[in-house]
Structure formats: structure tokens, C-alpha cells
């Protein structure tokens, strides 16, 4: 994130007006938001209610892997490798809890428990579904966070600010989708090629997909969407003419655990 001295002083000035320190002003804003607030980009992609459609007919395994790599590369998501470092003395059965994932693959029965149809949907059981934060309309993770480190924007994107996160992991317990990861150890040594334009995290904080808010603010599509060859689409649910609405009108879609009332906004064409 590049912030000039002049920008910094402007922010500091505003925060003085509101009785805050300059540091507090920075900490109030999520990655990408600060720049967006300083100089709103006229090219920014906007929506009244963002949603994503994943077209499983177009999502082969290679494409899914490419999406994951793109997301994790640009967001400095650490790769702790497999197996975990023996020096950490982690039971191999526990190694999953070390993993940091914003976008990942899962079998049908794990992604959509209770929706299995072993005979009718045999094809579905062979697919790897691409999962991410569902940017729920009624996100339980937001309700339980004591510091407001996670919050839902007006356009539906559920954000995460690692500076405010105190590592209590209430949000992880509340999310019924396993969409959040906790940094059990310093992730920085495990980032192969750091993207200098995006922040890194530290030990003891939670992270997850933010629908590439930093890219939307610059007029770019989310990285996973960009490399998905049309398998992933984002758009405005409130716009009847948007591509997501077109896809939802024309296809049968399912969502993850809709019965829980969190109202997930990632739809899967199966
Ligand atoms: S998927 Fe989980 S982390 Fe994402 S908004 Fe819903 S409850 Fe929160
Ligand atoms: S929208 Fe962005 S942050 Fe979320 S999974 Fe896709 S690439 Fe990752």
C-alpha cells in the first residue's frame, strides 16, 4: 500500500478533528479502503449487493488450482507446506489447522453436507468445488466479533482488518463454512514471493477472502474471477441486467448450508 507523506498528514488531520490519533485512523480502514477514501477511483467496480456464481460445468481441476494460486499469490497467503515442519511438533492429524486458505477445493459431501444424493448426483461426487467466504447477508462472524475487526460493507462484502483482530477466534467458531484461517505462527517466512503492494499478516490474527476489495476499488475483477476462464462470475444481485442475475435466472443453483440462515451469496451451478 503506497501512501504519500501528504496523504498521511491529511488522514492525521482528519483523525485529529475526530479526536483520534493518526495511527487509529489507519487502523480504522481495511486494506484498500484507505486509498479508496483518499482518492475515489472513478473506474472502481461497484454494486449494491455483490454476489458470485461458480459454474461447475466450466470449472475443471486445473482451472480451480489456477484460481487458488492467483488468490494466494497476490494476497501473500503463506504456504506452510505438507507435511508441517517437524520442529513444530504438530501432530500430523492436526496439521490442517495450520493451513491458511482463502480459496480452496472440497468434495461435494463436505461442501454441501445434507444435500448428497448418492444415486442421482453421482457426477457431483467426482467434482472438486471451489470454496471461499460466502459474503453472507446475515454473517454470524460479524455478529460475534468483539472488536469489529470483521464487518459487512453496504455492498455486502464481508471485510477483515487484521490490525483490529485480537485473535479470540469467535468469528471462526461462528462461521459455519470454515472460511476463516488463523495464523498459529508467523506467516511471513512462508510467503515465497511477497506481493509488496498487499499487506502481510502476523501471528495471532484471522484472515479470509475479502472478494478482492482492493482490486474492485481499482476497477479490477477479483483475481480468481480473472483467471477462471468464465467459470467464476461476480456482479450486482440488485441489477436485473447483471451477469450474475442472468446466470441465476437461466440455471439451477445451490448454496452452502442455506438452512442456517446466514444467507450465503456464492451460488453454484451444478
Ligand atoms: S462465510 Fe463465514 S466468514 Fe464468510 S461471511 Fe459467512 S459466516 Fe462470515
Ligand atoms: S475474490 Fe479475491 S480474495 Fe476472494 S477468493 Fe477470489 S481471488 Fe481470493
PDB file of C-alpha atoms and ligand atoms in Angstrom:
ATOM      1  CA  UNK A   1       0.000   0.000   0.000  1.00  0.00           C
ATOM      2  CA  UNK A   2       1.688   3.230  -1.048  1.00  0.00           C
ATOM      3  CA  UNK A   3       0.726   6.286   0.962  1.00  0.00           C
ATOM      4  CA  UNK A   4       2.462   9.588   0.460  1.00  0.00           C
ATOM      5  CA  UNK A   5       3.510  11.830   3.325  1.00  0.00           C
ATOM      6  CA  UNK A   6       0.883  14.344   2.249  1.00  0.00           C
ATOM      7  CA  UNK A   7      -1.847  11.667   2.360  1.00  0.00           C
ATOM      8  CA  UNK A   8      -0.642  10.637   5.769  1.00  0.00           C
ATOM      9  CA  UNK A   9      -0.858  14.190   7.085  1.00  0.00           C
ATOM     10  CA  UNK A  10      -4.331  14.574   5.610  1.00  0.00           C
ATOM     11  CA  UNK A  11      -5.514  11.455   7.369  1.00  0.00           C
ATOM     12  CA  UNK A  12      -3.807  12.533  10.560  1.00  0.00           C
ATOM     13  CA  UNK A  13      -5.592  15.894  10.263  1.00  0.00           C
ATOM     14  CA  UNK A  14      -8.970  14.256   9.868  1.00  0.00           C
ATOM     15  CA  UNK A  15      -8.321  11.976  12.784  1.00  0.00           C
ATOM     16  CA  UNK A  16      -7.328  14.911  14.972  1.00  0.00           C
ATOM     17  CA  UNK A  17     -10.622  16.548  14.057  1.00  0.00           C
ATOM     18  CA  UNK A  18     -12.429  13.451  15.236  1.00  0.00           C
ATOM     19  CA  UNK A  19     -10.282  13.122  18.320  1.00  0.00           C
ATOM     20  CA  UNK A  20      -8.314  10.123  17.073  1.00  0.00           C
ATOM     21  CA  UNK A  21      -4.596   9.560  16.647  1.00  0.00           C
ATOM     22  CA  UNK A  22      -3.156   9.168  13.151  1.00  0.00           C
ATOM     23  CA  UNK A  23      -2.437   5.521  13.883  1.00  0.00           C
ATOM     24  CA  UNK A  24      -6.053   4.984  14.877  1.00  0.00           C
ATOM     25  CA  UNK A  25      -7.205   6.421  11.576  1.00  0.00           C
ATOM     26  CA  UNK A  26      -5.083   3.906   9.675  1.00  0.00           C
ATOM     27  CA  UNK A  27      -6.304   1.088  11.817  1.00  0.00           C
ATOM     28  CA  UNK A  28      -9.926   2.006  11.196  1.00  0.00           C
ATOM     29  CA  UNK A  29      -9.583   1.341   7.498  1.00  0.00           C
ATOM     30  CA  UNK A  30      -9.262  -2.016   5.809  1.00  0.00           C
ATOM     31  CA  UNK A  31      -6.621  -2.748   3.157  1.00  0.00           C
ATOM     32  CA  UNK A  32      -7.553  -0.864   0.014  1.00  0.00           C
ATOM     33  CA  UNK A  33     -10.130   1.290   1.760  1.00  0.00           C
ATOM     34  CA  UNK A  34      -7.689   3.976   2.757  1.00  0.00           C
ATOM     35  CA  UNK A  35      -6.631   4.677  -0.813  1.00  0.00           C
ATOM     36  CA  UNK A  36     -10.222   4.408  -1.989  1.00  0.00           C
ATOM     37  CA  UNK A  37     -11.262   7.018   0.577  1.00  0.00           C
ATOM     38  CA  UNK A  38      -8.401   9.375  -0.262  1.00  0.00           C
ATOM     39  CA  UNK A  39      -8.902   9.369  -3.993  1.00  0.00           C
ATOM     40  CA  UNK A  40     -12.021   7.512  -5.098  1.00  0.00           C
ATOM     41  CA  UNK A  41     -11.207   5.807  -8.349  1.00  0.00           C
ATOM     42  CA  UNK A  42     -13.814   6.629 -10.986  1.00  0.00           C
ATOM     43  CA  UNK A  43     -13.097   3.248 -12.537  1.00  0.00           C
ATOM     44  CA  UNK A  44     -13.913   1.333  -9.325  1.00  0.00           C
ATOM     45  CA  UNK A  45     -16.272  -1.607  -9.787  1.00  0.00           C
ATOM     46  CA  UNK A  46     -19.333  -1.080  -7.631  1.00  0.00           C
ATOM     47  CA  UNK A  47     -22.508  -2.968  -6.794  1.00  0.00           C
ATOM     48  CA  UNK A  48     -25.428  -2.560  -4.462  1.00  0.00           C
ATOM     49  CA  UNK A  49     -25.036  -6.209  -3.494  1.00  0.00           C
ATOM     50  CA  UNK A  50     -22.052  -8.215  -4.685  1.00  0.00           C
ATOM     51  CA  UNK A  51     -22.514 -11.923  -5.331  1.00  0.00           C
ATOM     52  CA  UNK A  52     -20.546 -14.680  -7.037  1.00  0.00           C
ATOM     53  CA  UNK A  53     -21.658 -17.513  -9.286  1.00  0.00           C
ATOM     54  CA  UNK A  54     -19.411 -20.569  -9.675  1.00  0.00           C
ATOM     55  CA  UNK A  55     -20.242 -22.545 -12.799  1.00  0.00           C
ATOM     56  CA  UNK A  56     -19.163 -26.105 -12.027  1.00  0.00           C
ATOM     57  CA  UNK A  57     -19.666 -27.090 -15.675  1.00  0.00           C
ATOM     58  CA  UNK A  58     -16.681 -24.919 -16.564  1.00  0.00           C
ATOM     59  CA  UNK A  59     -14.546 -25.488 -13.504  1.00  0.00           C
ATOM     60  CA  UNK A  60     -12.063 -28.272 -14.149  1.00  0.00           C
ATOM     61  CA  UNK A  61      -9.398 -29.072 -11.605  1.00  0.00           C
ATOM     62  CA  UNK A  62      -6.684 -27.125 -13.418  1.00  0.00           C
ATOM     63  CA  UNK A  63      -8.818 -24.008 -13.524  1.00  0.00           C
ATOM     64  CA  UNK A  64      -9.652 -24.341  -9.827  1.00  0.00           C
ATOM     65  CA  UNK A  65      -5.959 -24.672  -8.995  1.00  0.00           C
ATOM     66  CA  UNK A  66      -5.130 -21.619 -11.093  1.00  0.00           C
ATOM     67  CA  UNK A  67      -7.752 -19.592  -9.195  1.00  0.00           C
ATOM     68  CA  UNK A  68      -6.356 -20.676  -5.832  1.00  0.00           C
ATOM     69  CA  UNK A  69      -2.801 -19.851  -6.844  1.00  0.00           C
ATOM     70  CA  UNK A  70      -3.764 -16.423  -8.167  1.00  0.00           C
ATOM     71  CA  UNK A  71      -5.647 -15.555  -4.996  1.00  0.00           C
ATOM     72  CA  UNK A  72      -2.978 -16.783  -2.624  1.00  0.00           C
ATOM     73  CA  UNK A  73      -0.113 -15.236  -4.589  1.00  0.00           C
ATOM     74  CA  UNK A  74      -1.477 -11.700  -4.718  1.00  0.00           C
ATOM     75  CA  UNK A  75      -2.704 -11.752  -1.106  1.00  0.00           C
ATOM     76  CA  UNK A  76       0.524 -13.084   0.381  1.00  0.00           C
ATOM     77  CA  UNK A  77      -1.200 -16.184   1.741  1.00  0.00           C
ATOM     78  CA  UNK A  78       1.550 -18.318   3.320  1.00  0.00           C
ATOM     79  CA  UNK A  79       2.158 -21.887   2.266  1.00  0.00           C
ATOM     80  CA  UNK A  80       3.224 -23.886   5.293  1.00  0.00           C
ATOM     81  CA  UNK A  81       3.813 -26.937   3.149  1.00  0.00           C
ATOM     82  CA  UNK A  82       2.928 -30.509   3.770  1.00  0.00           C
ATOM     83  CA  UNK A  83       3.986 -32.130   5.988  1.00  0.00           C
ATOM     84  CA  UNK A  84       4.383 -29.388   8.568  1.00  0.00           C
ATOM     85  CA  UNK A  85       7.748 -28.508   9.991  1.00  0.00           C
ATOM     86  CA  UNK A  86       8.738 -31.374  12.341  1.00  0.00           C
ATOM     87  CA  UNK A  87      10.295 -28.805  14.678  1.00  0.00           C
ATOM     88  CA  UNK A  88       6.821 -27.501  15.418  1.00  0.00           C
ATOM     89  CA  UNK A  89       5.967 -30.904  16.831  1.00  0.00           C
ATOM     90  CA  UNK A  90       2.442 -30.768  15.474  1.00  0.00           C
ATOM     91  CA  UNK A  91       0.551 -33.999  15.290  1.00  0.00           C
ATOM     92  CA  UNK A  92       0.095 -34.700  11.541  1.00  0.00           C
ATOM     93  CA  UNK A  93      -3.630 -35.087  12.208  1.00  0.00           C
ATOM     94  CA  UNK A  94      -3.691 -31.514  13.440  1.00  0.00           C
ATOM     95  CA  UNK A  95      -1.783 -30.046  10.549  1.00  0.00           C
ATOM     96  CA  UNK A  96      -4.933 -28.848   8.772  1.00  0.00           C
ATOM     97  CA  UNK A  97      -5.478 -26.284  11.460  1.00  0.00           C
ATOM     98  CA  UNK A  98      -2.183 -24.623  10.499  1.00  0.00           C
ATOM     99  CA  UNK A  99      -3.252 -24.129   6.913  1.00  0.00           C
ATOM    100  CA  UNK A 100      -4.164 -20.633   5.752  1.00  0.00           C
ATOM    101  CA  UNK A 101      -6.706 -20.684   2.950  1.00  0.00           C
ATOM    102  CA  UNK A 102      -8.789 -18.036   1.270  1.00  0.00           C
ATOM    103  CA  UNK A 103      -9.925 -20.193  -1.617  1.00  0.00           C
ATOM    104  CA  UNK A 104      -9.848 -23.970  -1.554  1.00  0.00           C
ATOM    105  CA  UNK A 105     -11.230 -27.172  -3.051  1.00  0.00           C
ATOM    106  CA  UNK A 106     -13.628 -29.527  -1.372  1.00  0.00           C
ATOM    107  CA  UNK A 107     -15.634 -32.604  -2.278  1.00  0.00           C
ATOM    108  CA  UNK A 108     -19.399 -32.271  -2.669  1.00  0.00           C
ATOM    109  CA  UNK A 109     -20.288 -34.133   0.519  1.00  0.00           C
ATOM    110  CA  UNK A 110     -18.092 -31.809   2.595  1.00  0.00           C
ATOM    111  CA  UNK A 111     -19.105 -28.621   0.836  1.00  0.00           C
ATOM    112  CA  UNK A 112     -22.829 -29.371   0.842  1.00  0.00           C
ATOM    113  CA  UNK A 113     -23.482 -31.717   3.762  1.00  0.00           C
ATOM    114  CA  UNK A 114     -27.028 -32.990   3.838  1.00  0.00           C
ATOM    115  CA  UNK A 115     -27.557 -32.306   0.140  1.00  0.00           C
ATOM    116  CA  UNK A 116     -25.996 -35.553  -1.104  1.00  0.00           C
ATOM    117  CA  UNK A 117     -27.980 -37.740  -3.436  1.00  0.00           C
ATOM    118  CA  UNK A 118     -25.770 -40.787  -3.914  1.00  0.00           C
ATOM    119  CA  UNK A 119     -27.535 -42.133  -6.997  1.00  0.00           C
ATOM    120  CA  UNK A 120     -28.971 -39.128  -8.805  1.00  0.00           C
ATOM    121  CA  UNK A 121     -25.971 -36.878  -8.323  1.00  0.00           C
ATOM    122  CA  UNK A 122     -23.164 -39.350  -8.928  1.00  0.00           C
ATOM    123  CA  UNK A 123     -21.438 -36.813 -11.180  1.00  0.00           C
ATOM    124  CA  UNK A 124     -21.321 -34.279  -8.359  1.00  0.00           C
ATOM    125  CA  UNK A 125     -19.331 -36.607  -6.158  1.00  0.00           C
ATOM    126  CA  UNK A 126     -16.475 -36.545  -8.658  1.00  0.00           C
ATOM    127  CA  UNK A 127     -16.192 -32.760  -8.688  1.00  0.00           C
ATOM    128  CA  UNK A 128     -13.943 -30.531  -6.630  1.00  0.00           C
ATOM    129  CA  UNK A 129     -15.934 -27.483  -5.530  1.00  0.00           C
ATOM    130  CA  UNK A 130     -14.156 -24.183  -5.141  1.00  0.00           C
ATOM    131  CA  UNK A 131     -14.991 -22.653  -1.761  1.00  0.00           C
ATOM    132  CA  UNK A 132     -14.418 -19.221  -0.265  1.00  0.00           C
ATOM    133  CA  UNK A 133     -16.049 -16.824   2.163  1.00  0.00           C
ATOM    134  CA  UNK A 134     -19.711 -16.618   1.134  1.00  0.00           C
ATOM    135  CA  UNK A 135     -20.014 -12.924   1.985  1.00  0.00           C
ATOM    136  CA  UNK A 136     -23.210 -13.849   3.786  1.00  0.00           C
ATOM    137  CA  UNK A 137     -26.096 -11.430   4.010  1.00  0.00           C
ATOM    138  CA  UNK A 138     -26.537 -12.269   7.658  1.00  0.00           C
ATOM    139  CA  UNK A 139     -22.966 -13.115   8.675  1.00  0.00           C
ATOM    140  CA  UNK A 140     -22.637 -14.738  12.110  1.00  0.00           C
ATOM    141  CA  UNK A 141     -18.889 -13.991  12.079  1.00  0.00           C
ATOM    142  CA  UNK A 142     -19.635 -10.257  12.143  1.00  0.00           C
ATOM    143  CA  UNK A 143     -22.138 -10.536  14.971  1.00  0.00           C
ATOM    144  CA  UNK A 144     -19.695 -12.207  17.362  1.00  0.00           C
ATOM    145  CA  UNK A 145     -16.535 -10.163  16.749  1.00  0.00           C
ATOM    146  CA  UNK A 146     -15.927  -8.104  19.922  1.00  0.00           C
ATOM    147  CA  UNK A 147     -13.608  -5.561  18.268  1.00  0.00           C
ATOM    148  CA  UNK A 148     -15.420  -5.085  14.923  1.00  0.00           C
ATOM    149  CA  UNK A 149     -12.351  -6.439  13.155  1.00  0.00           C
ATOM    150  CA  UNK A 150     -14.771  -8.026  10.745  1.00  0.00           C
ATOM    151  CA  UNK A 151     -17.711  -6.158   9.320  1.00  0.00           C
ATOM    152  CA  UNK A 152     -20.117  -6.175   6.414  1.00  0.00           C
ATOM    153  CA  UNK A 153     -19.930  -3.311   3.953  1.00  0.00           C
ATOM    154  CA  UNK A 154     -23.048  -1.765   2.468  1.00  0.00           C
ATOM    155  CA  UNK A 155     -22.342  -3.579  -0.787  1.00  0.00           C
ATOM    156  CA  UNK A 156     -22.320  -6.934   1.018  1.00  0.00           C
ATOM    157  CA  UNK A 157     -18.559  -7.603   1.119  1.00  0.00           C
ATOM    158  CA  UNK A 158     -17.527  -9.014   4.495  1.00  0.00           C
ATOM    159  CA  UNK A 159     -14.225  -7.392   5.362  1.00  0.00           C
ATOM    160  CA  UNK A 160     -11.439  -8.301   7.752  1.00  0.00           C
ATOM    161  CA  UNK A 161      -8.968  -5.939   9.420  1.00  0.00           C
ATOM    162  CA  UNK A 162      -6.013  -7.784  10.888  1.00  0.00           C
ATOM    163  CA  UNK A 163      -4.940  -4.715  12.885  1.00  0.00           C
ATOM    164  CA  UNK A 164      -8.096  -4.856  14.943  1.00  0.00           C
ATOM    165  CA  UNK A 165      -8.144  -8.636  15.310  1.00  0.00           C
ATOM    166  CA  UNK A 166      -7.257  -9.763  18.823  1.00  0.00           C
ATOM    167  CA  UNK A 167      -7.146 -13.446  17.875  1.00  0.00           C
ATOM    168  CA  UNK A 168     -10.087 -14.566  20.008  1.00  0.00           C
ATOM    169  CA  UNK A 169     -11.337 -16.706  17.071  1.00  0.00           C
ATOM    170  CA  UNK A 170     -15.003 -16.182  17.920  1.00  0.00           C
ATOM    171  CA  UNK A 171     -15.536 -15.449  14.210  1.00  0.00           C
ATOM    172  CA  UNK A 172     -14.014 -18.791  13.277  1.00  0.00           C
ATOM    173  CA  UNK A 173     -16.286 -20.609  15.666  1.00  0.00           C
ATOM    174  CA  UNK A 174     -19.302 -18.717  14.340  1.00  0.00           C
ATOM    175  CA  UNK A 175     -18.604 -19.227  10.617  1.00  0.00           C
ATOM    176  CA  UNK A 176     -20.378 -22.423   9.566  1.00  0.00           C
ATOM    177  CA  UNK A 177     -18.287 -22.670   6.388  1.00  0.00           C
ATOM    178  CA  UNK A 178     -14.719 -22.896   7.682  1.00  0.00           C
ATOM    179  CA  UNK A 179     -13.968 -19.829   5.587  1.00  0.00           C
ATOM    180  CA  UNK A 180     -11.558 -18.265   8.081  1.00  0.00           C
ATOM    181  CA  UNK A 181      -7.994 -19.202   8.936  1.00  0.00           C
ATOM    182  CA  UNK A 182      -5.936 -18.383  11.994  1.00  0.00           C
ATOM    183  CA  UNK A 183      -2.224 -17.627  11.908  1.00  0.00           C
ATOM    184  CA  UNK A 184      -0.888 -20.021  14.508  1.00  0.00           C
ATOM    185  CA  UNK A 185       2.636 -18.970  13.598  1.00  0.00           C
ATOM    186  CA  UNK A 186       4.383 -16.097  11.884  1.00  0.00           C
ATOM    187  CA  UNK A 187       3.288 -16.447   8.248  1.00  0.00           C
ATOM    188  CA  UNK A 188       5.886 -14.096   6.784  1.00  0.00           C
ATOM    189  CA  UNK A 189       8.749 -16.585   6.341  1.00  0.00           C
ATOM    190  CA  UNK A 190       6.337 -18.834   4.405  1.00  0.00           C
ATOM    191  CA  UNK A 191       5.485 -16.360   1.662  1.00  0.00           C
ATOM    192  CA  UNK A 192       7.544 -17.349  -1.358  1.00  0.00           C
ATOM    193  CA  UNK A 193       7.286 -14.218  -3.495  1.00  0.00           C
ATOM    194  CA  UNK A 194       5.854 -11.387  -1.483  1.00  0.00           C
ATOM    195  CA  UNK A 195       3.499  -9.015  -3.266  1.00  0.00           C
ATOM    196  CA  UNK A 196       4.769  -5.680  -1.995  1.00  0.00           C
ATOM    197  CA  UNK A 197       1.511  -3.934  -2.830  1.00  0.00           C
ATOM    198  CA  UNK A 198      -0.553  -6.043  -0.413  1.00  0.00           C
ATOM    199  CA  UNK A 199      -0.091  -6.315   3.377  1.00  0.00           C
ATOM    200  CA  UNK A 200       1.218  -9.409   5.099  1.00  0.00           C
ATOM    201  CA  UNK A 201      -0.245 -10.698   8.339  1.00  0.00           C
ATOM    202  CA  UNK A 202       1.257 -11.676  11.652  1.00  0.00           C
ATOM    203  CA  UNK A 203       0.902 -14.460  14.151  1.00  0.00           C
ATOM    204  CA  UNK A 204      -2.359 -14.497  16.115  1.00  0.00           C
ATOM    205  CA  UNK A 205      -4.746 -12.949  13.595  1.00  0.00           C
ATOM    206  CA  UNK A 206      -7.578 -14.301  11.458  1.00  0.00           C
ATOM    207  CA  UNK A 207      -7.787 -13.851   7.703  1.00  0.00           C
ATOM    208  CA  UNK A 208     -10.072 -14.761   4.792  1.00  0.00           C
ATOM    209  CA  UNK A 209     -11.266 -13.774   1.305  1.00  0.00           C
ATOM    210  CA  UNK A 210     -12.415 -10.164   1.034  1.00  0.00           C
ATOM    211  CA  UNK A 211     -13.775 -10.538  -2.503  1.00  0.00           C
ATOM    212  CA  UNK A 212     -10.633  -8.722  -3.652  1.00  0.00           C
ATOM    213  CA  UNK A 213     -11.973  -5.440  -2.287  1.00  0.00           C
ATOM    214  CA  UNK A 214      -8.633  -3.833  -3.097  1.00  0.00           C
ATOM    215  CA  UNK A 215      -8.984  -4.815  -6.751  1.00  0.00           C
ATOM    216  CA  UNK A 216     -12.661  -3.816  -7.056  1.00  0.00           C
ATOM    217  CA  UNK A 217     -11.623  -0.387  -5.740  1.00  0.00           C
ATOM    218  CA  UNK A 218      -9.231  -0.061  -8.687  1.00  0.00           C
ATOM    219  CA  UNK A 219     -11.696  -1.275 -11.303  1.00  0.00           C
ATOM    220  CA  UNK A 220     -10.303  -4.815 -11.483  1.00  0.00           C
ATOM    221  CA  UNK A 221     -12.207  -8.076 -11.182  1.00  0.00           C
ATOM    222  CA  UNK A 222     -11.308 -10.414  -8.322  1.00  0.00           C
ATOM    223  CA  UNK A 223      -8.143 -12.335  -9.173  1.00  0.00           C
ATOM    224  CA  UNK A 224      -9.885 -15.731  -9.108  1.00  0.00           C
ATOM    225  CA  UNK A 225     -12.580 -14.491 -11.480  1.00  0.00           C
ATOM    226  CA  UNK A 226      -9.979 -13.061 -13.824  1.00  0.00           C
ATOM    227  CA  UNK A 227      -8.153 -16.375 -14.304  1.00  0.00           C
ATOM    228  CA  UNK A 228     -11.212 -18.656 -14.230  1.00  0.00           C
ATOM    229  CA  UNK A 229     -11.980 -18.720 -17.976  1.00  0.00           C
ATOM    230  CA  UNK A 230     -15.586 -17.768 -17.255  1.00  0.00           C
ATOM    231  CA  UNK A 231     -16.191 -20.356 -14.520  1.00  0.00           C
ATOM    232  CA  UNK A 232     -16.467 -17.640 -11.866  1.00  0.00           C
ATOM    233  CA  UNK A 233     -18.582 -14.511 -12.205  1.00  0.00           C
ATOM    234  CA  UNK A 234     -19.142 -11.618  -9.822  1.00  0.00           C
ATOM    235  CA  UNK A 235     -21.790  -8.974 -10.185  1.00  0.00           C
ATOM    236  CA  UNK A 236     -24.608  -6.994  -8.686  1.00  0.00           C
ATOM    237  CA  UNK A 237     -27.543  -9.020  -7.391  1.00  0.00           C
ATOM    238  CA  UNK A 238     -29.647  -5.884  -7.307  1.00  0.00           C
ATOM    239  CA  UNK A 239     -29.156  -5.260 -11.009  1.00  0.00           C
ATOM    240  CA  UNK A 240     -31.559  -7.414 -13.029  1.00  0.00           C
ATOM    241  CA  UNK A 241     -29.328  -6.951 -16.084  1.00  0.00           C
ATOM    242  CA  UNK A 242     -26.110  -8.086 -14.407  1.00  0.00           C
ATOM    243  CA  UNK A 243     -24.316 -11.248 -15.494  1.00  0.00           C
ATOM    244  CA  UNK A 244     -24.903 -12.922 -12.106  1.00  0.00           C
ATOM    245  CA  UNK A 245     -28.638 -12.342 -12.383  1.00  0.00           C
ATOM    246  CA  UNK A 246     -28.593 -13.664 -15.932  1.00  0.00           C
ATOM    247  CA  UNK A 247     -26.834 -16.841 -14.736  1.00  0.00           C
ATOM    248  CA  UNK A 248     -29.159 -17.254 -11.762  1.00  0.00           C
ATOM    249  CA  UNK A 249     -32.207 -16.842 -13.998  1.00  0.00           C
ATOM    250  CA  UNK A 250     -31.059 -19.400 -16.527  1.00  0.00           C
ATOM    251  CA  UNK A 251     -29.580 -22.107 -14.282  1.00  0.00           C
ATOM    252  CA  UNK A 252     -30.347 -24.222 -11.255  1.00  0.00           C
ATOM    253  CA  UNK A 253     -28.001 -23.200  -8.439  1.00  0.00           C
ATOM    254  CA  UNK A 254     -27.260 -24.383  -4.925  1.00  0.00           C
ATOM    255  CA  UNK A 255     -25.661 -22.628  -1.956  1.00  0.00           C
ATOM    256  CA  UNK A 256     -23.776 -23.919   1.041  1.00  0.00           C
ATOM    257  CA  UNK A 257     -25.902 -24.626   4.131  1.00  0.00           C
ATOM    258  CA  UNK A 258     -28.634 -22.083   3.327  1.00  0.00           C
ATOM    259  CA  UNK A 259     -30.806 -23.633   6.048  1.00  0.00           C
ATOM    260  CA  UNK A 260     -28.620 -21.960   8.707  1.00  0.00           C
ATOM    261  CA  UNK A 261     -29.993 -18.546   7.870  1.00  0.00           C
ATOM    262  CA  UNK A 262     -26.677 -16.856   7.129  1.00  0.00           C
ATOM    263  CA  UNK A 263     -27.844 -16.325   3.560  1.00  0.00           C
ATOM    264  CA  UNK A 264     -24.620 -17.058   1.635  1.00  0.00           C
ATOM    265  CA  UNK A 265     -24.064 -15.114  -1.565  1.00  0.00           C
ATOM    266  CA  UNK A 266     -21.923 -17.562  -3.502  1.00  0.00           C
ATOM    267  CA  UNK A 267     -24.071 -19.641  -5.858  1.00  0.00           C
ATOM    268  CA  UNK A 268     -23.034 -22.879  -7.575  1.00  0.00           C
ATOM    269  CA  UNK A 269     -24.370 -24.000 -10.938  1.00  0.00           C
ATOM    270  CA  UNK A 270     -24.277 -27.812 -10.792  1.00  0.00           C
TER     271      UNK A 270
HETATM  272  S1  LIG B   1     -18.792 -17.476   5.003  1.00  0.00           S
HETATM  273 FE1  LIG B   1     -18.195 -17.400   7.150  1.00  0.00          FE
HETATM  274  S2  LIG B   1     -16.649 -15.805   7.222  1.00  0.00           S
HETATM  275 FE2  LIG B   1     -17.752 -15.520   5.307  1.00  0.00          FE
HETATM  276  S3  LIG B   1     -19.400 -14.044   5.807  1.00  0.00           S
HETATM  277 FE3  LIG B   1     -20.266 -16.102   6.018  1.00  0.00          FE
HETATM  278  S4  LIG B   1     -20.024 -16.559   8.175  1.00  0.00           S
HETATM  279 FE4  LIG B   1     -18.635 -14.864   7.738  1.00  0.00          FE
HETATM  280  S1  LIG B   2     -12.440 -12.997  -4.558  1.00  0.00           S
HETATM  281 FE1  LIG B   2     -10.267 -12.473  -4.367  1.00  0.00          FE
HETATM  282  S2  LIG B   2      -9.815 -12.864  -2.230  1.00  0.00           S
HETATM  283 FE2  LIG B   2     -11.727 -13.944  -2.644  1.00  0.00          FE
HETATM  284  S3  LIG B   2     -11.137 -15.995  -3.286  1.00  0.00           S
HETATM  285 FE3  LIG B   2     -11.284 -14.804  -5.156  1.00  0.00          FE
HETATM  286  S4  LIG B   2      -9.188 -14.054  -5.503  1.00  0.00           S
HETATM  287 FE4  LIG B   2      -9.299 -14.736  -3.371  1.00  0.00          FE
END
